[in-house]
Structures are given as C-alpha cells and as structure tokens.
Coordinates of C-alpha atoms in Angstrom, one line a residue:
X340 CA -70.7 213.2 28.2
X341 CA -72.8 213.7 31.3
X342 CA -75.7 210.6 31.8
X343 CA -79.0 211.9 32.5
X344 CA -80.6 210.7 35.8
X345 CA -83.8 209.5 35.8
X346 CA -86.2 212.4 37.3
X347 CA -89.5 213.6 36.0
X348 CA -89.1 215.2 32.5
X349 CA -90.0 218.8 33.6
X350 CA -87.0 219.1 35.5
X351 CA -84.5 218.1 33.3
X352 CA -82.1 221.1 31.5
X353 CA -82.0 221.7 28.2
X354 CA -79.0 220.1 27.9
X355 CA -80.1 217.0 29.2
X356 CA -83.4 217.3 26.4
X357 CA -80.6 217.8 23.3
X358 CA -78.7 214.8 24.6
X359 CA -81.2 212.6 24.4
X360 CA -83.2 213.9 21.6
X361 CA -79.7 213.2 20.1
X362 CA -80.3 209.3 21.0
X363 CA -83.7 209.8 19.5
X364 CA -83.2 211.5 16.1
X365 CA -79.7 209.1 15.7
X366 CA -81.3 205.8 16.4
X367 CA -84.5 206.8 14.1
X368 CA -82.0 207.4 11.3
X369 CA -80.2 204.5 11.4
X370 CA -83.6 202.8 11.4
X371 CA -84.9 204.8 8.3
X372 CA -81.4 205.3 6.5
X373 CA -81.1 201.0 6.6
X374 CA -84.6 200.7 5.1
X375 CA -83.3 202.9 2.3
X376 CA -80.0 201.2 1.4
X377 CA -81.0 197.8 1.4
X378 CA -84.0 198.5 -1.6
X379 CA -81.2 200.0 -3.6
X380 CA -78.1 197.5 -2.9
X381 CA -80.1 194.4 -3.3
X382 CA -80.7 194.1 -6.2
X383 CA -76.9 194.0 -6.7
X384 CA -76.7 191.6 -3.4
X385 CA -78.5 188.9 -5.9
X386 CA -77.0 189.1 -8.5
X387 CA -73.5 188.3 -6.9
X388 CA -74.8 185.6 -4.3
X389 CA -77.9 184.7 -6.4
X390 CA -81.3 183.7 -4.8
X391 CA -83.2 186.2 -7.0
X392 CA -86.4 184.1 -5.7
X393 CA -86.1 185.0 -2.5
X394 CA -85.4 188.8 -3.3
X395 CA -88.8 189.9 -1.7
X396 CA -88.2 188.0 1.5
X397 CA -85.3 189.8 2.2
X398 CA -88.3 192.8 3.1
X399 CA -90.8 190.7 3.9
X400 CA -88.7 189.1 7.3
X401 CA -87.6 192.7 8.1
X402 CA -91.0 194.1 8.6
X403 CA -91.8 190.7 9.9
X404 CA -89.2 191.1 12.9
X405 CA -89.7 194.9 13.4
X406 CA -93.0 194.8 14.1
X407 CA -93.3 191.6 16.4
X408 CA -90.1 192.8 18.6
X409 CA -91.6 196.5 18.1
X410 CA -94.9 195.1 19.5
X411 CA -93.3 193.8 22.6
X412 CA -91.0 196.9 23.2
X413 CA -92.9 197.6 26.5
X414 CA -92.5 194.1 28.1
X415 CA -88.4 195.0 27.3
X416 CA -88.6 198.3 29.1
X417 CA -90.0 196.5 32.1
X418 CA -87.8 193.4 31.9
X419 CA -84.6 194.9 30.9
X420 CA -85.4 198.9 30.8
X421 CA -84.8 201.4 28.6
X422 CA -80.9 201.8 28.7
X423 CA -79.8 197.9 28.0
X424 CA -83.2 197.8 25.6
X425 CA -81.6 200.4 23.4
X426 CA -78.3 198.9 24.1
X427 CA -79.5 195.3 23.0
X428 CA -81.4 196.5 20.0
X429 CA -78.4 198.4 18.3
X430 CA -76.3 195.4 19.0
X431 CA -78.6 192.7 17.5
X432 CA -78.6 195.6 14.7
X433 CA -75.2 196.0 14.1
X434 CA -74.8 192.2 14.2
X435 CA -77.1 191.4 11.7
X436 CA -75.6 194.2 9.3
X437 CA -72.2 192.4 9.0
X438 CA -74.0 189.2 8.6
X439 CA -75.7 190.8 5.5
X440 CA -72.2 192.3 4.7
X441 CA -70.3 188.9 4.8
X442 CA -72.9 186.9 3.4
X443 CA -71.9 184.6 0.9
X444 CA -75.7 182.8 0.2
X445 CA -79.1 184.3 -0.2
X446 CA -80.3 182.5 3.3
X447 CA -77.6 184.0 4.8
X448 CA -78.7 187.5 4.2
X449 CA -82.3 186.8 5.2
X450 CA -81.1 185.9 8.4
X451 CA -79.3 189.1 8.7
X452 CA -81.9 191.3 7.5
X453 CA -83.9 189.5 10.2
X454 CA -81.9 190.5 13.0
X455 CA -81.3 194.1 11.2
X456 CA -85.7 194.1 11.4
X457 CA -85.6 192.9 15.1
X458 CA -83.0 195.2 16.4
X459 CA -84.4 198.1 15.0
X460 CA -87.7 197.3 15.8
X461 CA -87.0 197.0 19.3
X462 CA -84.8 200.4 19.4
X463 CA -86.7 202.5 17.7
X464 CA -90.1 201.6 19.3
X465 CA -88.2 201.7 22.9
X466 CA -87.3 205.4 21.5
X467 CA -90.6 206.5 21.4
X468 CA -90.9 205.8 25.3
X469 CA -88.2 207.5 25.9
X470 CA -89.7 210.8 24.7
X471 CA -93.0 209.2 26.9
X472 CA -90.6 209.2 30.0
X473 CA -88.1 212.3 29.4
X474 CA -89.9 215.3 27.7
X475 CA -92.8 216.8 28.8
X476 CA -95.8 216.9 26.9
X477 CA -94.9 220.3 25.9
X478 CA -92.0 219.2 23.6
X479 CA -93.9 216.3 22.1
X480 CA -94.6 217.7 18.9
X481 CA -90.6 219.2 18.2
X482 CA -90.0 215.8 18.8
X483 CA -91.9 214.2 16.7
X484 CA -91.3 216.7 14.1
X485 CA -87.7 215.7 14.3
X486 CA -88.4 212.3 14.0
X487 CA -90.8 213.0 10.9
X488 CA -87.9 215.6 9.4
X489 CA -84.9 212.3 9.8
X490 CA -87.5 210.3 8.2
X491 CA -87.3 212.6 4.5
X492 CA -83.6 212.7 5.0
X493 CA -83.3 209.4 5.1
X494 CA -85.3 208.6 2.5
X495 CA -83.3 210.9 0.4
X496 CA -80.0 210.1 1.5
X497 CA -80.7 206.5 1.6
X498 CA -80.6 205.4 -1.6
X499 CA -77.8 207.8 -2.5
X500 CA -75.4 206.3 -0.2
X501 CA -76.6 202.7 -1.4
X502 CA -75.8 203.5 -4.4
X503 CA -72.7 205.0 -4.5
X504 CA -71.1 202.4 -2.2
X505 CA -72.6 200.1 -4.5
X506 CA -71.4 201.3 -7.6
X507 CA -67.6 203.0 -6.5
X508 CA -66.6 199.8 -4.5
X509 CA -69.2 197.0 -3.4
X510 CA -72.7 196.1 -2.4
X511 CA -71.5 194.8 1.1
X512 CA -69.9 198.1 2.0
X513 CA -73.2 199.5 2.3
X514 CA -74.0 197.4 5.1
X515 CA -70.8 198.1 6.5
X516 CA -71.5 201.7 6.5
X517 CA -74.5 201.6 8.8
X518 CA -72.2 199.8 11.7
X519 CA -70.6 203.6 12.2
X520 CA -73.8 205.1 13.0
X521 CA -75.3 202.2 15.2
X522 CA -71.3 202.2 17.6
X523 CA -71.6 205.8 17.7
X524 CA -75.6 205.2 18.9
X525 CA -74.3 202.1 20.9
X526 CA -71.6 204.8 22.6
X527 CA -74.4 207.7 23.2
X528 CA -77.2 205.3 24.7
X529 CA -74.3 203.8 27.8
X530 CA -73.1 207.3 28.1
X531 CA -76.6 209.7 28.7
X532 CA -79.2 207.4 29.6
X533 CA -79.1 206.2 33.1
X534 CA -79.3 202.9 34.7
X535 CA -82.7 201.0 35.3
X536 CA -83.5 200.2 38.7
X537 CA -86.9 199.3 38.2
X538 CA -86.1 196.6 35.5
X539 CA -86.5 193.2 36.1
X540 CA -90.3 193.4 36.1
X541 CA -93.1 192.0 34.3
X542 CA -94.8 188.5 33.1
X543 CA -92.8 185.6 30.5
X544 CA -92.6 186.9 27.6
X545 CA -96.4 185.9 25.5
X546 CA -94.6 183.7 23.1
X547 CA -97.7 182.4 21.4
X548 CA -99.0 185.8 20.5
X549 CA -96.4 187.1 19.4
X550 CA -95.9 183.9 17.1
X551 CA -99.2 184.0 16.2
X552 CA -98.8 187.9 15.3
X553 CA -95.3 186.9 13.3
X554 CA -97.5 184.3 10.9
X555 CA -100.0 186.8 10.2
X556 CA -97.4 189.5 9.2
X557 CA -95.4 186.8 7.0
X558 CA -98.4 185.4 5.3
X559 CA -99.5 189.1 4.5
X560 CA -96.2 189.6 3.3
X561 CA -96.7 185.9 0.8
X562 CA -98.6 187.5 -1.0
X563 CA -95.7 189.4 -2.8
X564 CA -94.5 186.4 -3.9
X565 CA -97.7 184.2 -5.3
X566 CA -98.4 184.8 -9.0
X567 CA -102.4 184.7 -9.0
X568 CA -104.7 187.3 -7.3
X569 CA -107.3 185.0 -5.8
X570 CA -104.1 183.5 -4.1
X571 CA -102.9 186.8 -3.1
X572 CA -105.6 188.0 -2.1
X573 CA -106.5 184.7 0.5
X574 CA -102.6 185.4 1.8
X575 CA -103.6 189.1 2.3
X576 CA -106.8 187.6 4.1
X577 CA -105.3 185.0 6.1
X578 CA -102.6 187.3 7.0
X579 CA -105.3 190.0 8.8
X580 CA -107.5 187.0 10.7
X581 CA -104.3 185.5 12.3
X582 CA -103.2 189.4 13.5
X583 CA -107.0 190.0 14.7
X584 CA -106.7 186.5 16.1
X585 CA -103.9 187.6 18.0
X586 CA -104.9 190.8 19.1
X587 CA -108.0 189.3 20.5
X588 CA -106.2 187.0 22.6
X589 CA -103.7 189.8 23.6
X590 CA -107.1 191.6 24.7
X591 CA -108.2 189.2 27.0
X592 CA -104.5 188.8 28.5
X593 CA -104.1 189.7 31.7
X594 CA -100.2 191.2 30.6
X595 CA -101.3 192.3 27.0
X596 CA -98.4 193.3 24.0
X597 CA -100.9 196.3 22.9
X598 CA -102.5 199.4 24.9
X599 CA -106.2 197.8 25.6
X600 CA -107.6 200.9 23.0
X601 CA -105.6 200.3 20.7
X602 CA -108.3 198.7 18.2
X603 CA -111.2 200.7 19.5
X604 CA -112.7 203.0 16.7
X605 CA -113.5 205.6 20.1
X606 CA -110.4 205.7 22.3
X607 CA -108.2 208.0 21.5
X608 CA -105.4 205.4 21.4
X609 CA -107.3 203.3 18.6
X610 CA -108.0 206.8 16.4
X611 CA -105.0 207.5 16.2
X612 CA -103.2 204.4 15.5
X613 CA -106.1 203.4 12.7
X614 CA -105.5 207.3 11.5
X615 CA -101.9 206.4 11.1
X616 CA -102.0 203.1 9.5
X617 CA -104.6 204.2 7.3
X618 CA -103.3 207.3 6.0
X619 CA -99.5 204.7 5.7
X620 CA -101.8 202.2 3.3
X621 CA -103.7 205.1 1.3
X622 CA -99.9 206.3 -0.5
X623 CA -98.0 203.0 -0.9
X624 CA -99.2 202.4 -4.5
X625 CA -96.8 205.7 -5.2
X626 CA -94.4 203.7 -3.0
X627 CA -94.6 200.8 -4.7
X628 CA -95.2 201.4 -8.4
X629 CA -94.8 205.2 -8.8
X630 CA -91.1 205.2 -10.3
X631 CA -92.4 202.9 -12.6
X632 CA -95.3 204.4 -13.8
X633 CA -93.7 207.2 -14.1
X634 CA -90.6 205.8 -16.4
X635 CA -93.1 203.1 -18.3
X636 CA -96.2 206.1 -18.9
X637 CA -94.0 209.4 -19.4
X638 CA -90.7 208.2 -20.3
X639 CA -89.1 209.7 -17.4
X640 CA -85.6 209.0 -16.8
X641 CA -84.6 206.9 -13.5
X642 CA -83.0 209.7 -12.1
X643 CA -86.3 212.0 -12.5
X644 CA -88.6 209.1 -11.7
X645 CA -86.8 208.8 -8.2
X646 CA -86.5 212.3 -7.5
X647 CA -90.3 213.0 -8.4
X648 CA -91.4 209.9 -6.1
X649 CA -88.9 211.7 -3.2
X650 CA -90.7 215.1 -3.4
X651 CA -92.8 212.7 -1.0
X652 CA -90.7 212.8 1.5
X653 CA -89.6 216.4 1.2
X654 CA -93.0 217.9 1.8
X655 CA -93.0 215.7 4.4
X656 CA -89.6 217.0 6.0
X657 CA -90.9 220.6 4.8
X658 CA -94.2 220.1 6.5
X659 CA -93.2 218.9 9.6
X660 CA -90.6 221.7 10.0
X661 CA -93.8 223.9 10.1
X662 CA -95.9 222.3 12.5
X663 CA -94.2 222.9 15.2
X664 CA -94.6 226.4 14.8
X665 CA -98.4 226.2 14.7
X666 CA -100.3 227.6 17.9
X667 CA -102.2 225.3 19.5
X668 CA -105.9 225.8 18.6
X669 CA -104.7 224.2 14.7
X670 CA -104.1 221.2 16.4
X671 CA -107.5 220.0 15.2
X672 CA -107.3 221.6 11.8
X673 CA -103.7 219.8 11.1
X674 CA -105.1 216.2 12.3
X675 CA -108.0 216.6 9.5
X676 CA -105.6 218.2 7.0
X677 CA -103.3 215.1 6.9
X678 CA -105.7 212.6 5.5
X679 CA -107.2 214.9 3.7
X680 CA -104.6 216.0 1.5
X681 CA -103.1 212.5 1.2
X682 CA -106.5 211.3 -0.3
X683 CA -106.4 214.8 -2.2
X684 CA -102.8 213.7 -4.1
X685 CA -103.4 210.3 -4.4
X686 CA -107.1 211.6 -6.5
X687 CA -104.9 214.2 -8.3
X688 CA -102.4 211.6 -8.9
X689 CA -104.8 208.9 -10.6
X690 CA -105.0 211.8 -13.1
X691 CA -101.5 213.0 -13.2
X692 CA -99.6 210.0 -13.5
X693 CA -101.7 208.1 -16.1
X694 CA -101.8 211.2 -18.4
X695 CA -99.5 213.9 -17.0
X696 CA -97.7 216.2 -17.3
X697 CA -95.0 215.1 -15.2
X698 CA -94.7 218.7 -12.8
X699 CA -98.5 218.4 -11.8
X700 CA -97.7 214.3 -11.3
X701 CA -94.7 215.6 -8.8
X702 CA -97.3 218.0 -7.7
X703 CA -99.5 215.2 -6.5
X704 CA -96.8 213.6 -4.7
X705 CA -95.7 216.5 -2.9
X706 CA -99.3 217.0 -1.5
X707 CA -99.7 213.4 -0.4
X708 CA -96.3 214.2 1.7
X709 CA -97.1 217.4 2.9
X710 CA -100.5 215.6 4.7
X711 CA -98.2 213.3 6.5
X712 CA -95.9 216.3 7.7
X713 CA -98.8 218.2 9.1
X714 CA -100.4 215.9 11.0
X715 CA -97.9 213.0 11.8
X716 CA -96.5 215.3 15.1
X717 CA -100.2 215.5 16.2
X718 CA -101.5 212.2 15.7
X719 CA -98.3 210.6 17.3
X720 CA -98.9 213.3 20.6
X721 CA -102.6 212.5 20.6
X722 CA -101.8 208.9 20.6
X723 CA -99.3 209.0 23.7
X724 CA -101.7 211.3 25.7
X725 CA -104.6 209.3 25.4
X726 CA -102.7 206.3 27.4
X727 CA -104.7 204.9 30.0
X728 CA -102.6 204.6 33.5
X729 CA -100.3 201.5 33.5
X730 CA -100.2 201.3 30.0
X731 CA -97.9 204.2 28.8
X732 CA -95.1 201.7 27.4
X733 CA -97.3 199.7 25.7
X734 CA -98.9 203.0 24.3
X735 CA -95.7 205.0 23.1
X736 CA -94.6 201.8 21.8
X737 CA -97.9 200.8 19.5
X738 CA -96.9 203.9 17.7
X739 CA -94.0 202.7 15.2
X740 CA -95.9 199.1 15.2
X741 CA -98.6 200.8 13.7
X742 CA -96.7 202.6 11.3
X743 CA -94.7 199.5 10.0
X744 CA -97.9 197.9 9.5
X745 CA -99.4 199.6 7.7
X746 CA -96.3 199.7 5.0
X747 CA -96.7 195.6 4.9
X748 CA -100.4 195.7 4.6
X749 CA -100.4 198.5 2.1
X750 CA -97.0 196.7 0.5
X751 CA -99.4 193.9 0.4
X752 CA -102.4 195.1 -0.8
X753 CA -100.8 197.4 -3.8
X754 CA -99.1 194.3 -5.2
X755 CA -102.6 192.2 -4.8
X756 CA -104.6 195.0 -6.8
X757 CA -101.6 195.8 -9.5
X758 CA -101.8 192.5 -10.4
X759 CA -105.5 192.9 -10.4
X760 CA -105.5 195.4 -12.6
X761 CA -103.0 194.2 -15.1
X762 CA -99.8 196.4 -14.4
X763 CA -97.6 193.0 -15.0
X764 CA -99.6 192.3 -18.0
X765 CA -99.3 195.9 -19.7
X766 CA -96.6 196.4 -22.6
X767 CA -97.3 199.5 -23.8
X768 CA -97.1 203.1 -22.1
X769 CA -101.4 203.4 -23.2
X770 CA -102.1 200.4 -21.1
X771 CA -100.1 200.9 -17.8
X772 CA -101.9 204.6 -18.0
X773 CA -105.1 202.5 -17.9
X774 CA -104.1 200.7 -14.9
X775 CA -103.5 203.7 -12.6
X776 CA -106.6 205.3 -12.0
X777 CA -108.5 202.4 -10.6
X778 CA -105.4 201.2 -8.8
X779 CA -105.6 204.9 -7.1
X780 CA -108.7 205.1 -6.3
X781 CA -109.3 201.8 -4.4
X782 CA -106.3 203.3 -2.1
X783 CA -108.7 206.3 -1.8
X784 CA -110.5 204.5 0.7
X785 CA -108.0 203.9 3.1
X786 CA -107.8 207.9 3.4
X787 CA -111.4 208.1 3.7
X788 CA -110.6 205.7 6.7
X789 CA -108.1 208.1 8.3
X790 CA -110.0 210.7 7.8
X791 CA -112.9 209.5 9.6
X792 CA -110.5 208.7 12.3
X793 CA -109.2 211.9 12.4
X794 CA -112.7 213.5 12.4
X795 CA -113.3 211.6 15.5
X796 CA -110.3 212.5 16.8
X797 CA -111.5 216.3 16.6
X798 CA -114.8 215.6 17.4
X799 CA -114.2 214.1 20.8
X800 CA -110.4 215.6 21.6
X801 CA -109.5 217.0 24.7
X802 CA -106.4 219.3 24.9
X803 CA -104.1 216.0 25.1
X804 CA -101.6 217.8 23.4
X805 CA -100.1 220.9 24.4
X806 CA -98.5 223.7 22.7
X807 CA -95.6 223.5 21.1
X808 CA -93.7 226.5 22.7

C-alpha cells in the first residue's frame, strides 16, 4: 500500500484521493457503527453486570469525551499531526472497546465508553482535516456526501449487528466486533498517510477550558438522569452558561480550541455550525421518543417502530447520494431546503404520530432525513471555506463538535420537555397522542433557527464551495 506524501491536494492522483477517502469513510464508520451498537447491547450489558442507574451515563460520558477531545482536535494536529493523531485515537478506541468487552462492573464500562468517546472524538474530528489538507475544494462535497451516506448505513447496520451478537452469543462480543474494523483503520492510517514533519508545534494544551467545556457537557447531559423538570431544566441551564463560559474565555485566548467565528451569527463559520446544530436539536425528539410513540400510540411492532424511525437515516443516505450530482448554482437552494424540510416533517410528524396513519408518520420521518442529506454536504463545505487564515484546523475540526453537540443538547432538551409534557406519566395510547404535538412543535423552533442561519448563509455567500465535478 503506497503512503501518500504530503503535497498540495491538487496534485495528488486519484489513487492517492481513494486511499485516503478510504481512511475517511472507515474511520467515520467505526465512529457511527459504535454509537449504534452500544444503545442496542446495553441494555443487555446491565442486566448481566447490573448498575441499571447508571445506564444513561454510559452515553452521557461518551458524548462527554467526544466532543471535549473533538474540540481540541487541532491543537493534536499541530502537536502530534495528523498520522500519529489518527493513529492515537483508534488506539485509545480500540482500548476502551475491550475494556467495555471485559468489564465485569458498571464503572468499569463507563470508563471504557469514555475512552471509546475520546478516541473517536479525536479521529474522526482529525478526519475532517484531513479532507481540509488532501482534497481540493472541488471534491468537498463527494466527500462529505460519503461521510453523510456511512452515517445511514451505520445507523442501519448498527443495531443489527448489536443485536444479533447479542442475542446468538453475548453482549460483550459486540464490542469485540468493532476492534476488526478499528486494526484494519489502525493498519490503513501507518500505511497511506505520511509522516508529520511539522508536528511538535503549538501552546500547552488549555486544560481549564477544556475542563470547563467537559462540566458543561456533563451537567447538560444530568439532566437525563434528575426526576423533576425545574431540576432538569436548571441542569440544561447550567450546562449552556459553563460551555458559553468557556467559549468566552477560549475567545479571548491567545491559542483558542474553536475557529474565532465560530459563535458569530455573521461569519460564515458561525452559520454554519449554528445551521448544523440547530437543524441536529430540531429531530431528536423522533430520536429520542419516536419508537416509542410509535409502539405506545399505534401499536406498532418493535420491528416496524425501528424500521419506521430508520427511514430517517435512509433519506438521509438517499439524499446525500443526490447532492453530489447537483450543479453548482443549487448550492443555495439545498442549504435552505435542509432546515426547511426538517421543520416541514417534524410539523407533519406532530400530526402523524399522535394520530396516524403509520405510512404518512414514516412519511414525516423520511422528510426530516432527506433535509439533512441535501444540505449536510453544503453546510459542512461552506463551513471549511469560510476559515479565516491560521485557523483551518481549528475550522474543519469545529465541524463534528458541532454536530455531537447538538445530539446532547437536543438529547437534553427532549428528555426535559417529555417530562414536561407528561410522556412518563401517560398510560394510555389517547394520552401519549396528546403529548406529541406540543413536544414537536417546541423542537420547531430550533429549525426556525437553522433556517434563519441558512438564509444568511445565502444571503451573504460567496462561491466558497465549488462544483462538485
């Protein structure tokens, strides 16, 4: 396997593109495909090892570790670069899968999952620079695409190969499993990418920021586990003024962790992160509660429930397949579609799944996913161009912080306004079915919030991001 040397992205081959795109589209896989199989085996992990208590945690300190070591992805490439970055994240991955594999306590699997959440934090985010540094603007949108196409595979495939490991021989073998994809990943990155000379650069790593970023995320994440709303709710608030806290002080940093646009409502950079985050927050009450609406409200099945909630993800894959294909002068029309059609299914949905029928509920779902697909490519592309010189890095990797964000805080939010709205309390089918609408249509907003992101996005774009080929 021939390594790819480190010259300006225009003048590698197509060979050297595939091969790395290859590093790309395997590494985000094993980053979504994990995600998948741990919601499905862990319930079984708890009922073997016990600590049903400390079942949401288990997500909670994932998404904790992804995004801080995400967040400080760039400070990696420059200390350490890109190869040994990838290199260390699979490693700490793989590590903390056989910890979750061999774990005989609760405690024990957290602190796997933690190191599963840092390690693929770190190598996924570091992936995003690598299309940043080795494919030229050009290609950004096939690339993303791909990434947006592993993404509905994974979330298809996921669960299925949770569950059957689960259920033919054991809970643990599921963890196991991802260890083949993360050597052959491991194998790839020493093989194609090239030494860093430039590493070895950079300021201390901003340990109090980043700590201060890693209290906010858990304390959003607390509010999974606290019974009332008002107490919820001042988690979920606590949670957000410790991250702005720390984004302030990363602002006046002289080294910062984020791109210095990245919470402006007028750069570029800050559209299309907020767009992103937004549009992530709008959907996750489908995420969250949508199988079990659907099973609760229509008597669905658990097999139909999860395949109606993964139609999702399929006219997400379907969607992005397309975009690529678009010429470039629907750029603009795909960044306003996304958030448009989320908030367009998530309003058909607050009808559909509190009253059916159960096609036009899938229906809803589809359309949610298909906004994603469309515009996800763009929005990423858009986000990457609009770097300021110097801060690249810190730009391509913002982009999967952004995004896992926005799954706590919506994560967060959905659970503080389900149990605002009674779902725990309903008992019969009539009054979950009462619960939805509102629940939907406060999540409305956060599309409205994308989508005036996006508009500005249109408004104000330059051609940051060419043709697709």
């Amino acid at each position: 396997m021939a390594r790819v040397t480190h010259i300006a992205p225009t003048l590698l081959d197509n060979r050297q593109h595939a091969l790395i795109a290859s590093i790309i589209g395997l590494c985000i896989s094993v980053w979504a495909t994990n995600s998948m199989v741990s919601v499905t085996v862990l319930p079984s992990a708890v009922v073997e090892i016990g600590g049903v208590a400390l079942l949401s945690w288990a997500t909670t300190i994932y998404i904790t570790a992804s995004i801080v070591v995400s967040a400080s992805a760039g400070w990696m490439r420059a200390r350490i670069g890109l190869r040994r970055g990838i290199a260390l994240g699979v490693i700490t991955f793989a590590a903390g899968s056989a910890l979750c594999a061999l774990a005989p306590t609760m405690p024990v699997l957290l602190g796997g999952r933690l190191l599963q959440g840092a390690g693929s934090g770190l190598a996924a985010a570091l992936c995003y620079i690598l299309v940043r540094t080795y494919f030229p603007q050009a290609l950004w949108p096939r690339i993303f695409a791909m990434i947006a196409a592993v993404w509905g595979v994974a979330a298809l495939a996921g669960p299925a190969l949770g569950g059957l490991l689960t259920q033919l021989v054991d809970w643990r073998f599921a963890y196991l499993a991802m260890l083949v994809p993360a050597a052959l990943l491991l194998i790839m990155t020493l093989a194609v990418l090239p030494r860093d000379a430039d590493a070895g650069r950079g300021a201390a790593l901003p340990i109090g920021r980043l700590s201060l970023l890693a209290a906010g995320i858990l304390s959003i994440g607390l509010a999974a586990n606290l019974a009332g709303v008002a107490s919820a709710a001042l988690a979920v608030a606590a949670g957000i003024g410790l991250v702005v806290l720390a984004a302030a002080l990363d602002q006046r940093s002289a080294e910062p962790i984020f791109p210095r646009a990245a919470f402006s409502f007028s750069s570029p950079v800050g559209l299309g992160l907020t767009a992103k985050c937004s549009m992530i927050v709008s959907t996750m009450p489908v995420s969250i509660y949508g199988a079990y609406i659907l099973q609760t409200v229509h008597g669905a099945t658990p097999l139909i429930a999860g395949y109606l909630v993964a139609l999702e993800a399929l006219a997400w894959t379907a969607a992005a397949n397309i975009v690529p294909r678009l010429p470039h002068r629907a750029t603009g029309a795909a960044i306003l579609a996304g958030p448009l059609l989320a908030g367009g299914g998530m309003a058909l949905g607050a009808v559909t799944l509190s009253t059916g029928p159960l096609p036009m509920a899938g229906l809803a779902i589809a359309i949610m996913g298909s906004g994603f697909g469309i515009c996800w490519a763009f929005l990423s592309g858009h986000v990457m161009a609009g770097a300021e010189p110097g801060e690249e890095d810190r730009t391509a990797s913002a982009i999967p912080t952004a995004e896992t964000a926005g799954i706590a805080l919506g994560a967060a939010l959905t659970g503080v306004a389900g149990n605002a709205f009674g779902i725990a309390e309903a008992r019969t089918p009539a009054e979950m079915a009462a619960t939805v609408p509102p629940l939907m249509a406060v999540f409305i907003a956060a599309a409205i919030v994308a989508l005036a992101a996006a508009f500005r996005i249109v408004r104000r774009r330059r051609p940051v991001v060419a043709a697709a080929g």
